[in-house]
mmCIF file of C-alpha atoms in Angstrom:
data_model
loop_
_atom_site.group_PDB
_atom_site.id
_atom_site.type_symbol
_atom_site.label_atom_id
_atom_site.label_comp_id
_atom_site.label_asym_id
_atom_site.label_seq_id
_atom_site.Cartn_x
_atom_site.Cartn_y
_atom_site.Cartn_z
ATOM 1 C CA MET A 38 17.405 8.197 14.710
ATOM 2 C CA ILE A 39 17.106 4.923 12.652
ATOM 3 C CA TYR A 40 13.730 5.334 10.914
ATOM 4 C CA LEU A 41 12.756 1.657 9.041
ATOM 5 C CA ASP A 42 8.684 1.935 9.605
ATOM 6 C CA ASN A 43 8.469 3.502 6.081
ATOM 7 C CA SER A 44 5.697 0.999 4.800
ATOM 8 C CA ALA A 45 3.760 2.412 7.681
ATOM 9 C CA THR A 46 4.407 6.279 7.084
ATOM 10 C CA THR A 47 7.217 7.937 5.318
ATOM 11 C CA VAL A 48 8.898 11.253 6.082
ATOM 12 C CA PRO A 49 7.465 14.121 4.312
ATOM 13 C CA ASP A 50 9.444 15.657 1.338
ATOM 14 C CA SER A 51 10.288 19.509 2.473
ATOM 15 C CA THR A 52 9.410 20.361 -1.145
ATOM 16 C CA VAL A 53 5.901 18.394 -0.782
ATOM 17 C CA LEU A 54 5.055 20.354 2.809
ATOM 18 C CA LYS A 55 6.552 23.491 0.760
ATOM 19 C CA SER A 56 3.961 22.736 -1.964
ATOM 20 C CA PHE A 57 1.319 22.447 0.289
ATOM 21 C CA GLU A 58 2.029 25.713 2.440
ATOM 22 C CA GLN A 59 2.281 27.834 -0.844
ATOM 23 C CA VAL A 60 -0.885 26.219 -2.268
ATOM 24 C CA SER A 61 -2.451 26.694 1.263
ATOM 25 C CA THR A 62 -1.949 30.616 1.147
ATOM 26 C CA THR A 63 -2.270 31.658 -2.371
ATOM 27 C CA PHE A 64 -5.302 29.325 -3.577
ATOM 28 C CA PHE A 65 -7.011 29.561 -0.936
ATOM 29 C CA ALA A 66 -10.502 30.097 -2.246
ATOM 30 C CA ASN A 67 -13.155 26.973 -3.071
ATOM 31 C CA PRO A 68 -12.314 25.460 -6.680
ATOM 32 C CA SER A 69 -16.652 25.235 -6.761
ATOM 33 C CA SER A 70 -16.557 29.121 -6.377
ATOM 34 C CA ILE A 71 -17.959 31.010 -9.669
ATOM 35 C CA HIS A 72 -15.467 34.372 -8.768
ATOM 36 C CA PRO A 73 -11.911 35.111 -9.775
ATOM 37 C CA LEU A 74 -10.059 33.465 -6.782
ATOM 38 C CA GLY A 75 -12.166 30.261 -6.805
ATOM 39 C CA GLY A 76 -11.085 30.182 -10.827
ATOM 40 C CA GLU A 77 -7.898 30.235 -10.419
ATOM 41 C CA ALA A 78 -8.115 27.050 -7.529
ATOM 42 C CA GLU A 79 -10.008 25.243 -10.199
ATOM 43 C CA LYS A 80 -7.400 25.946 -12.772
ATOM 44 C CA LEU A 81 -4.758 24.588 -10.251
ATOM 45 C CA LEU A 82 -6.928 22.003 -9.173
ATOM 46 C CA ILE A 83 -7.213 20.790 -13.308
ATOM 47 C CA GLN A 84 -3.458 21.193 -13.418
ATOM 48 C CA ALA A 85 -2.659 19.192 -10.491
ATOM 49 C CA LYS A 86 -5.191 15.820 -12.447
ATOM 50 C CA LYS A 87 -3.123 16.521 -15.483
ATOM 51 C CA GLN A 88 0.117 16.011 -14.027
ATOM 52 C CA ALA A 89 -1.210 13.288 -12.032
ATOM 53 C CA ALA A 90 -2.462 11.549 -15.352
ATOM 54 C CA GLU A 91 0.370 11.757 -16.987
ATOM 55 C CA ILE A 92 2.758 10.964 -14.803
ATOM 56 C CA LEU A 93 0.483 7.544 -14.634
ATOM 57 C CA TYR A 94 -0.226 7.390 -18.188
ATOM 58 C CA VAL A 95 -3.804 7.438 -18.010
ATOM 59 C CA ALA A 96 -6.409 9.536 -18.633
ATOM 60 C CA GLU A 97 -7.113 12.819 -16.771
ATOM 61 C CA ASN A 98 -11.025 12.343 -16.103
ATOM 62 C CA GLU A 99 -9.852 9.110 -15.033
ATOM 63 C CA ILE A 100 -7.697 10.350 -11.906
ATOM 64 C CA ILE A 101 -9.618 10.967 -8.044
ATOM 65 C CA PHE A 102 -8.057 12.812 -5.473
ATOM 66 C CA THR A 103 -8.908 10.994 -2.275
ATOM 67 C CA SER A 104 -7.956 11.408 1.460
ATOM 68 C CA GLY A 105 -5.959 8.201 1.208
ATOM 69 C CA GLY A 106 -5.526 4.071 0.647
ATOM 70 C CA THR A 107 -8.435 3.341 3.310
ATOM 71 C CA GLU A 108 -11.147 5.836 1.405
ATOM 72 C CA GLY A 109 -9.654 4.837 -1.864
ATOM 73 C CA ASN A 110 -10.196 1.090 -1.314
ATOM 74 C CA ASN A 111 -13.664 1.700 0.269
ATOM 75 C CA ILE A 112 -15.018 3.936 -2.846
ATOM 76 C CA ALA A 113 -14.193 1.045 -5.007
ATOM 77 C CA ILE A 114 -14.946 -1.957 -3.584
ATOM 78 C CA LYS A 115 -18.334 -0.261 -2.046
ATOM 79 C CA GLY A 116 -18.950 1.686 -5.061
ATOM 80 C CA ILE A 117 -18.717 -1.295 -7.499
ATOM 81 C CA ALA A 118 -21.071 -3.851 -4.802
ATOM 82 C CA LEU A 119 -23.368 -1.115 -4.600
ATOM 83 C CA GLU A 120 -23.604 -0.003 -7.890
ATOM 84 C CA HIS A 121 -23.776 -3.838 -9.769
ATOM 85 C CA GLN A 122 -25.340 -5.572 -6.933
ATOM 86 C CA SER A 123 -28.600 -6.212 -9.316
ATOM 87 C CA ARG A 124 -25.715 -8.229 -11.846
ATOM 88 C CA GLY A 125 -23.864 -10.093 -8.984
ATOM 89 C CA LYS A 126 -23.323 -9.981 -5.578
ATOM 90 C CA HIS A 127 -20.310 -12.267 -5.924
ATOM 91 C CA ILE A 128 -16.816 -10.635 -5.066
ATOM 92 C CA ILE A 129 -12.865 -12.240 -5.096
ATOM 93 C CA THR A 130 -10.231 -11.164 -3.154
ATOM 94 C CA THR A 131 -7.671 -12.629 -0.963
ATOM 95 C CA GLN A 132 -6.722 -14.224 2.753
ATOM 96 C CA ILE A 133 -4.089 -11.380 3.028
ATOM 97 C CA GLU A 134 -5.257 -7.751 2.459
ATOM 98 C CA HIS A 135 -5.101 -5.024 4.177
ATOM 99 C CA PRO A 136 -7.599 -4.349 6.784
ATOM 100 C CA SER A 137 -9.310 -1.612 3.840
ATOM 101 C CA VAL A 138 -9.816 -4.233 2.152
ATOM 102 C CA ASP A 139 -10.522 -7.149 4.441
ATOM 103 C CA ASN A 140 -13.149 -5.087 6.408
ATOM 104 C CA ALA A 141 -14.659 -3.393 3.503
ATOM 105 C CA CYS A 142 -15.314 -6.848 2.146
ATOM 106 C CA LYS A 143 -16.267 -8.206 5.536
ATOM 107 C CA SER A 144 -19.230 -5.190 5.898
ATOM 108 C CA LEU A 145 -20.468 -6.435 2.414
ATOM 109 C CA GLU A 146 -21.194 -9.867 3.545
ATOM 110 C CA LYS A 147 -23.324 -8.604 6.225
ATOM 111 C CA LEU A 148 -25.317 -6.980 3.180
ATOM 112 C CA GLY A 149 -25.859 -9.947 1.438
ATOM 113 C CA PHE A 150 -22.534 -10.398 -0.566
ATOM 114 C CA GLU A 151 -20.888 -13.523 -1.220
ATOM 115 C CA ILE A 152 -16.877 -13.027 -0.901
ATOM 116 C CA THR A 153 -14.345 -15.792 -1.856
ATOM 117 C CA TYR A 154 -11.154 -15.378 -0.181
ATOM 118 C CA LEU A 155 -8.191 -16.800 -2.320
ATOM 119 C CA PRO A 156 -5.314 -19.009 -0.349
ATOM 120 C CA VAL A 157 -1.542 -17.920 -1.039
ATOM 121 C CA ASN A 158 1.134 -20.282 -0.943
ATOM 122 C CA ARG A 159 4.245 -19.593 1.277
ATOM 123 C CA ASP A 160 5.177 -16.496 -0.521
ATOM 124 C CA GLY A 161 1.913 -15.169 0.229
ATOM 125 C CA VAL A 162 0.916 -15.306 -3.785
ATOM 126 C CA ILE A 163 -2.208 -16.550 -5.001
ATOM 127 C CA ALA A 164 -2.419 -19.705 -7.706
ATOM 128 C CA LEU A 165 -3.924 -18.208 -10.660
ATOM 129 C CA SER A 166 -5.852 -21.584 -11.241
ATOM 130 C CA ASP A 167 -7.906 -20.886 -7.801
ATOM 131 C CA LEU A 168 -8.447 -17.358 -9.316
ATOM 132 C CA LYS A 169 -9.853 -18.701 -12.392
ATOM 133 C CA GLN A 170 -11.933 -21.342 -10.349
ATOM 134 C CA ALA A 171 -13.743 -18.927 -8.490
ATOM 135 C CA ILE A 172 -15.020 -16.702 -11.180
ATOM 136 C CA ARG A 173 -18.493 -17.143 -11.154
ATOM 137 C CA ASN A 174 -21.408 -15.858 -13.810
ATOM 138 C CA ASP A 175 -22.402 -13.481 -10.761
ATOM 139 C CA THR A 176 -19.055 -12.475 -10.111
ATOM 140 C CA ILE A 177 -18.675 -8.265 -10.022
ATOM 141 C CA LEU A 178 -15.331 -7.760 -8.341
ATOM 142 C CA ILE A 179 -11.812 -8.877 -8.148
ATOM 143 C CA SER A 180 -9.383 -6.807 -5.521
ATOM 144 C CA ILE A 181 -6.207 -7.676 -5.179
ATOM 145 C CA MET A 182 -3.099 -5.859 -3.927
ATOM 146 C CA HIS A 183 -0.374 -5.806 -5.621
ATOM 147 C CA VAL A 184 2.566 -5.551 -3.020
ATOM 148 C CA ASN A 185 1.506 -7.203 0.470
ATOM 149 C CA ASN A 186 2.152 -4.700 3.077
ATOM 150 C CA GLU A 187 3.471 -6.878 5.659
ATOM 151 C CA LEU A 188 5.682 -9.737 3.678
ATOM 152 C CA GLY A 189 6.075 -7.868 0.701
ATOM 153 C CA SER A 190 4.929 -10.483 -1.998
ATOM 154 C CA ILE A 191 4.227 -9.431 -5.155
ATOM 155 C CA GLN A 192 0.957 -10.456 -6.698
ATOM 156 C CA PRO A 193 1.475 -11.719 -10.517
ATOM 157 C CA ILE A 194 -1.414 -8.413 -11.159
ATOM 158 C CA ALA A 195 -0.530 -8.486 -15.168
ATOM 159 C CA GLU A 196 -1.570 -11.932 -15.164
ATOM 160 C CA ILE A 197 -4.781 -11.336 -13.129
ATOM 161 C CA GLY A 198 -5.643 -8.234 -15.704
ATOM 162 C CA LYS A 199 -5.084 -10.720 -18.479
ATOM 163 C CA ILE A 200 -7.719 -13.135 -16.872
ATOM 164 C CA ALA A 201 -10.398 -10.070 -15.762
ATOM 165 C CA LYS A 202 -10.117 -8.686 -19.601
ATOM 166 C CA GLN A 203 -12.123 -12.280 -20.015
ATOM 167 C CA TYR A 204 -14.963 -11.292 -18.214
ATOM 168 C CA PRO A 205 -15.655 -7.882 -19.134
ATOM 169 C CA LYS A 206 -18.683 -7.623 -16.987
ATOM 170 C CA LEU A 207 -16.797 -7.755 -13.794
ATOM 171 C CA PHE A 208 -14.203 -5.250 -12.650
ATOM 172 C CA PHE A 209 -10.513 -5.205 -11.354
ATOM 173 C CA HIS A 210 -9.090 -3.269 -8.277
ATOM 174 C CA VAL A 211 -5.811 -3.118 -7.155
ATOM 175 C CA ASP A 212 -4.503 -1.549 -3.802
ATOM 176 C CA TYR A 213 -1.307 0.285 -5.098
ATOM 177 C CA VAL A 214 -0.403 1.214 -1.687
ATOM 178 C CA GLN A 215 2.824 -0.340 -1.043
ATOM 179 C CA GLY A 216 4.113 -1.067 -4.702
ATOM 180 C CA LEU A 217 3.801 2.411 -6.011
ATOM 181 C CA GLY A 218 7.407 4.367 -6.658
ATOM 182 C CA LYS A 219 9.361 0.511 -5.779
ATOM 183 C CA VAL A 220 7.360 -2.001 -8.047
ATOM 184 C CA PRO A 221 6.396 -0.762 -11.634
ATOM 185 C CA LEU A 222 2.348 -0.983 -12.654
ATOM 186 C CA THR A 223 1.429 -0.624 -15.557
ATOM 187 C CA LEU A 224 -2.408 1.023 -15.994
ATOM 188 C CA ARG A 225 -3.286 1.683 -19.487
ATOM 189 C CA ASN A 226 -4.684 -1.629 -21.208
ATOM 190 C CA SER A 227 -3.839 -3.515 -18.186
ATOM 191 C CA GLY A 228 -7.081 -4.949 -17.597
ATOM 192 C CA ILE A 229 -7.043 -3.321 -14.123
ATOM 193 C CA ASP A 230 -10.435 -0.858 -13.680
ATOM 194 C CA LEU A 231 -9.486 1.083 -10.181
ATOM 195 C CA CYS A 232 -6.202 1.129 -8.182
ATOM 196 C CA THR A 233 -5.387 2.786 -4.950
ATOM 197 C CA MET A 234 -2.802 5.011 -3.996
ATOM 198 C CA SER A 235 -1.590 6.730 -1.141
ATOM 199 C CA GLY A 236 0.534 9.619 -0.724
ATOM 200 C CA HIS A 237 2.395 9.380 2.916
ATOM 201 C CA LYS A 238 3.506 6.034 1.500
ATOM 202 C CA ILE A 239 5.784 7.921 -0.541
ATOM 203 C CA HIS A 240 6.782 10.796 1.429
ATOM 204 C CA GLY A 241 3.460 12.730 0.644
ATOM 205 C CA LEU A 242 1.209 14.079 3.345
ATOM 206 C CA LYS A 243 -1.324 11.814 5.316
ATOM 207 C CA GLY A 244 -4.707 12.734 4.323
ATOM 208 C CA THR A 245 -3.873 12.663 0.557
ATOM 209 C CA GLY A 246 -4.645 10.019 -2.213
ATOM 210 C CA LEU A 247 -5.299 9.020 -6.033
ATOM 211 C CA LEU A 248 -7.965 6.430 -6.938
ATOM 212 C CA PHE A 249 -7.437 5.396 -10.952
ATOM 213 C CA VAL A 250 -11.114 4.854 -12.030
ATOM 214 C CA LYS A 251 -11.363 3.275 -15.809
ATOM 215 C CA ASN A 252 -13.423 5.103 -17.962
ATOM 216 C CA ARG A 253 -16.659 3.909 -18.319
ATOM 217 C CA THR A 254 -16.555 2.077 -15.045
ATOM 218 C CA THR A 255 -19.264 3.205 -13.005
ATOM 219 C CA LEU A 256 -19.555 3.536 -9.194
ATOM 220 C CA PHE A 257 -22.104 4.558 -6.528
ATOM 221 C CA PRO A 258 -20.499 7.281 -4.784
ATOM 222 C CA LEU A 259 -20.332 7.004 -0.544
ATOM 223 C CA PHE A 260 -20.242 10.399 -0.625
ATOM 224 C CA HIS A 261 -22.934 12.747 -1.551
ATOM 225 C CA GLY A 262 -23.247 16.261 -1.684
ATOM 226 C CA GLY A 263 -22.340 19.000 -4.296
ATOM 227 C CA GLU A 264 -20.801 15.901 -6.839
ATOM 228 C CA GLN A 265 -16.959 17.055 -6.932
ATOM 229 C CA GLU A 266 -14.734 14.748 -8.187
ATOM 230 C CA GLN A 267 -17.162 13.635 -10.844
ATOM 231 C CA ALA A 268 -19.795 12.563 -8.286
ATOM 232 C CA ILE A 269 -17.499 10.047 -7.235
ATOM 233 C CA ARG A 270 -16.442 12.143 -3.672
ATOM 234 C CA SER A 271 -18.405 14.423 -3.032
ATOM 235 C CA GLY A 272 -17.011 17.439 -0.936
ATOM 236 C CA THR A 273 -14.675 20.526 -1.138
ATOM 237 C CA GLU A 274 -11.671 19.784 -2.655
ATOM 238 C CA ASN A 275 -8.399 19.624 -0.941
ATOM 239 C CA LEU A 276 -6.421 21.492 -3.609
ATOM 240 C CA ALA A 277 -3.163 21.740 -1.411
ATOM 241 C CA GLY A 278 -3.564 18.220 -0.747
ATOM 242 C CA ALA A 279 -3.887 17.194 -4.087
ATOM 243 C CA VAL A 280 -1.240 19.662 -5.658
ATOM 244 C CA SER A 281 1.412 17.687 -3.087
ATOM 245 C CA ILE A 282 0.682 14.253 -3.585
ATOM 246 C CA VAL A 283 0.839 14.891 -7.641
ATOM 247 C CA LYS A 284 4.323 16.490 -6.403
ATOM 248 C CA ALA A 285 5.537 13.508 -4.346
ATOM 249 C CA LEU A 286 4.333 10.847 -7.312
ATOM 250 C CA ARG A 287 6.657 12.879 -9.609
ATOM 251 C CA LEU A 288 9.710 12.630 -6.711
ATOM 252 C CA ILE A 289 8.697 9.006 -5.745
ATOM 253 C CA MET A 290 8.651 7.875 -9.644
ATOM 254 C CA GLU A 291 12.485 9.595 -10.235
ATOM 255 C CA LYS A 292 13.438 8.351 -7.432
ATOM 256 C CA GLU A 293 12.251 4.565 -8.414
ATOM 257 C CA ARG A 294 14.199 5.406 -11.876
ATOM 258 C CA LEU A 295 17.299 6.377 -10.349
ATOM 259 C CA TYR A 296 17.572 4.295 -7.023
ATOM 260 C CA LYS A 297 15.484 0.919 -7.138
ATOM 261 C CA GLN A 298 18.436 -1.607 -8.055
ATOM 262 C CA ARG A 299 20.380 0.278 -4.645
ATOM 263 C CA LEU A 300 16.950 -0.644 -2.552
ATOM 264 C CA TYR A 301 16.856 -3.976 -3.868
ATOM 265 C CA GLU A 302 20.704 -4.214 -2.473
ATOM 266 C CA LEU A 303 20.011 -2.656 0.384
ATOM 267 C CA GLN A 304 17.039 -5.531 1.217
ATOM 268 C CA ARG A 305 19.651 -8.168 0.172
ATOM 269 C CA PHE A 306 22.591 -7.039 2.785
ATOM 270 C CA LEU A 307 19.383 -6.621 5.365
ATOM 271 C CA ARG A 308 18.466 -10.096 4.650
ATOM 272 C CA GLU A 309 22.059 -11.978 4.690
ATOM 273 C CA GLU A 310 22.635 -10.508 7.949
ATOM 274 C CA LEU A 311 19.372 -11.493 9.479
ATOM 275 C CA GLU A 312 19.804 -14.865 8.300
ATOM 276 C CA LYS A 313 23.266 -14.758 10.217
ATOM 277 C CA ILE A 314 21.049 -14.577 13.006
ATOM 278 C CA GLU A 315 20.513 -17.671 14.907
ATOM 279 C CA ALA A 316 17.203 -16.633 16.839
ATOM 280 C CA VAL A 317 15.787 -15.004 13.624
ATOM 281 C CA LYS A 318 13.472 -16.516 10.817
ATOM 282 C CA VAL A 319 13.308 -14.512 7.567
ATOM 283 C CA ASN A 320 9.617 -15.037 6.600
ATOM 284 C CA THR A 321 9.652 -12.299 3.535
ATOM 285 C CA PRO A 322 10.216 -14.742 0.200
ATOM 286 C CA ILE A 323 13.531 -13.994 -2.164
ATOM 287 C CA HIS A 324 10.974 -12.436 -5.148
ATOM 288 C CA ALA A 325 9.154 -9.609 -2.777
ATOM 289 C CA ALA A 326 8.971 -5.706 -3.564
ATOM 290 C CA PRO A 327 12.465 -4.098 -2.586
ATOM 291 C CA HIS A 328 11.877 -2.211 0.717
ATOM 292 C CA ILE A 329 10.437 -5.102 3.400
ATOM 293 C CA ILE A 330 11.627 -7.545 5.304
ATOM 294 C CA ASN A 331 9.396 -9.329 7.524
ATOM 295 C CA PHE A 332 11.498 -11.805 10.157
ATOM 296 C CA SER A 333 10.548 -13.468 13.296
ATOM 297 C CA ILE A 334 12.136 -13.977 16.540
ATOM 298 C CA PRO A 335 10.184 -16.830 18.044
ATOM 299 C CA GLY A 336 9.938 -16.831 21.864
ATOM 300 C CA ILE A 337 10.046 -12.904 21.957
ATOM 301 C CA LYS A 338 6.840 -10.780 21.634
ATOM 302 C CA PRO A 339 7.296 -8.122 18.678
ATOM 303 C CA GLU A 340 5.858 -5.490 21.097
ATOM 304 C CA VAL A 341 9.016 -6.121 23.618
ATOM 305 C CA MET A 342 11.421 -5.953 20.959
ATOM 306 C CA ILE A 343 9.872 -2.935 19.273
ATOM 307 C CA HIS A 344 10.181 -1.360 22.863
ATOM 308 C CA MET A 345 13.962 -2.097 23.151
ATOM 309 C CA LEU A 346 14.592 -0.715 20.120
ATOM 310 C CA SER A 347 12.830 2.212 20.339
ATOM 311 C CA GLU A 348 15.417 3.309 23.376
ATOM 312 C CA GLU A 349 17.932 3.398 21.011
ATOM 313 C CA GLU A 350 15.977 5.345 18.355
ATOM 314 C CA ILE A 351 15.413 2.643 16.146
ATOM 315 C CA TYR A 352 12.080 2.206 14.719
ATOM 316 C CA ILE A 353 10.648 -0.795 13.121
ATOM 317 C CA SER A 354 6.795 -2.222 13.540
ATOM 318 C CA THR A 355 4.921 -5.373 13.701
ATOM 319 C CA LYS A 356 2.108 -6.154 11.157
ATOM 320 C CA SER A 357 0.472 -3.659 9.537
ATOM 321 C CA ALA A 358 0.142 -0.153 11.501
ATOM 322 C CA CYS A 359 -4.138 -0.590 10.672
ATOM 323 C CA SER A 360 -3.609 -3.687 12.908
ATOM 324 C CA SER A 361 -0.733 -3.824 15.131
ATOM 325 C CA LYS A 362 -2.231 -2.597 18.292
ATOM 326 C CA LYS A 363 -4.403 -5.760 17.790
ATOM 327 C CA SER A 364 -3.401 -9.493 19.079
ATOM 328 C CA ASP A 365 -0.165 -10.635 18.253
ATOM 329 C CA GLU A 366 -0.297 -13.119 15.386
ATOM 330 C CA SER A 367 -0.344 -12.337 12.370
ATOM 331 C CA LYS A 368 -2.765 -13.026 9.992
ATOM 332 C CA ILE A 369 -0.820 -12.632 6.800
ATOM 333 C CA LEU A 370 1.710 -15.085 8.099
ATOM 334 C CA ALA A 371 -1.038 -17.791 9.294
ATOM 335 C CA ALA A 372 -2.414 -17.502 5.927
ATOM 336 C CA CYS A 373 0.919 -18.104 4.423
ATOM 337 C CA GLY A 374 1.108 -21.454 6.410
ATOM 338 C CA PHE A 375 3.795 -20.489 9.024
ATOM 339 C CA SER A 376 3.799 -21.925 12.500
ATOM 340 C CA ASP A 377 2.494 -20.137 15.126
ATOM 341 C CA ASP A 378 5.411 -19.068 17.365
ATOM 342 C CA ARG A 379 6.688 -17.268 14.173
ATOM 343 C CA ALA A 380 3.247 -15.819 13.503
ATOM 344 C CA VAL A 381 2.850 -14.553 16.761
ATOM 345 C CA SER A 382 6.343 -13.353 17.108
ATOM 346 C CA ALA A 383 6.894 -10.996 13.298
ATOM 347 C CA LEU A 384 8.459 -7.765 13.246
ATOM 348 C CA ARG A 385 8.707 -5.718 9.982
ATOM 349 C CA VAL A 386 11.376 -3.261 8.161
ATOM 350 C CA SER A 387 10.682 -1.512 5.598
ATOM 351 C CA LEU A 388 13.062 0.849 4.155
ATOM 352 C CA SER A 389 12.882 4.223 1.816
ATOM 353 C CA TYR A 390 15.345 5.645 -0.769
ATOM 354 C CA GLN A 391 16.530 7.436 2.314
ATOM 355 C CA ASN A 392 18.280 4.461 4.265
ATOM 356 C CA THR A 393 21.803 3.592 4.175
ATOM 357 C CA GLU A 394 23.483 0.731 5.171
ATOM 358 C CA GLU A 395 25.689 2.233 7.651
ATOM 359 C CA GLU A 396 21.585 2.329 9.430
ATOM 360 C CA LEU A 397 21.262 -1.153 8.499
ATOM 361 C CA THR A 398 24.451 -2.129 10.003
ATOM 362 C CA ASN A 399 24.111 -0.290 13.064
ATOM 363 C CA PHE A 400 20.033 -2.151 13.351
ATOM 364 C CA ILE A 401 21.539 -5.610 13.207
ATOM 365 C CA HIS A 402 24.514 -4.797 15.887
ATOM 366 C CA VAL A 403 21.795 -3.387 18.131
ATOM 367 C CA LEU A 404 19.202 -6.362 17.250
ATOM 368 C CA LYS A 405 21.989 -8.971 18.284
ATOM 369 C CA GLU A 406 22.159 -7.276 21.209
ATOM 370 C CA LYS A 407 19.061 -6.972 22.425
ATOM 371 C CA ILE A 408 18.091 -10.688 21.416
ATOM 372 C CA GLN A 409 20.794 -11.270 24.026
ATOM 373 C CA GLN A 410 19.913 -9.550 26.522
ATOM 374 C CA PHE A 411 16.612 -10.840 26.181
ATOM 375 C CA LYS A 412 18.100 -14.477 26.879
ATOM 376 C CA GLU A 413 20.085 -12.989 29.683
ATOM 377 C CA VAL A 414 17.258 -12.061 31.413
ATOM 378 C CA MET A 415 14.917 -15.079 30.799
ATOM 379 C CA GLU A 416 17.539 -17.272 31.987
#
């Protein structure tokens, strides 16, 4: 099997699975219980939060454990909107956000909020001048992803943070789900007030996530109950999940430090080989995250090629996993100005640190075969 769909989800690390199992077995008590077993569970939860904060160079009370990227994005965006709507109802985002951001913003439009969707250039990157021009007196939130999940485009988050700092009454949220462990991002003193991370994108478990909430950032909670997680996310804590995502976070940061350059080399190799295939058009910009390559094969529907490759146990995808079963056109590619034939035929290969050049060589070989087979059938 050659698995090349790591932006959708990654294979859980065996040590992460083991940590989840050990905590589930030994520290099964509710961290809110006042008996000794509950106390031990609470201590472990506090320790996990402290470790996450140390890895990310933030304060312990700035870490909120969530169920993943979608929940984190919703807590951040709706939490800011509902808490600060008396001061303004204007939010700025982009035309190429993940559905959990895009649809959260659209839901707020139904409640009377006004959303500005910034355009992007051919590389999928916003113009800072557009952002500056969009900021108004009633702007309360900027929400912009770090790395695009389809193209791998990297937004100028550091520069956006500097702009956000000039407006102390607005908040800046970053969806860091795709960049985590591949493209470094500084949180401390960055202008970032909220930052979303997900466990299953970094060889952790589905249903685990982190939300960085900068001190003095106030949110309207989407869940009300026992006021766990600083009253931002009520509900009995998923202690095993919290411990497991911290384990995954530590491992992916170490891999980034040791092997990031190798990941760039794999991407470069893949790009060069794809560009040699006449039927293939590469969509991902040169200066992109190291783990994503998006390309089109005009004239061949994505699901057809995905099915043909899966028959050989090679797994790639099209668009975001959260929207890949919808209409063929990639909203992201369309926003970047790609032609219709490329926007409806886009495919995505997403790598992990576990992939090898041999796997990519085999993938290219099979891809060429399948394109030729398709042409022969259609003739």
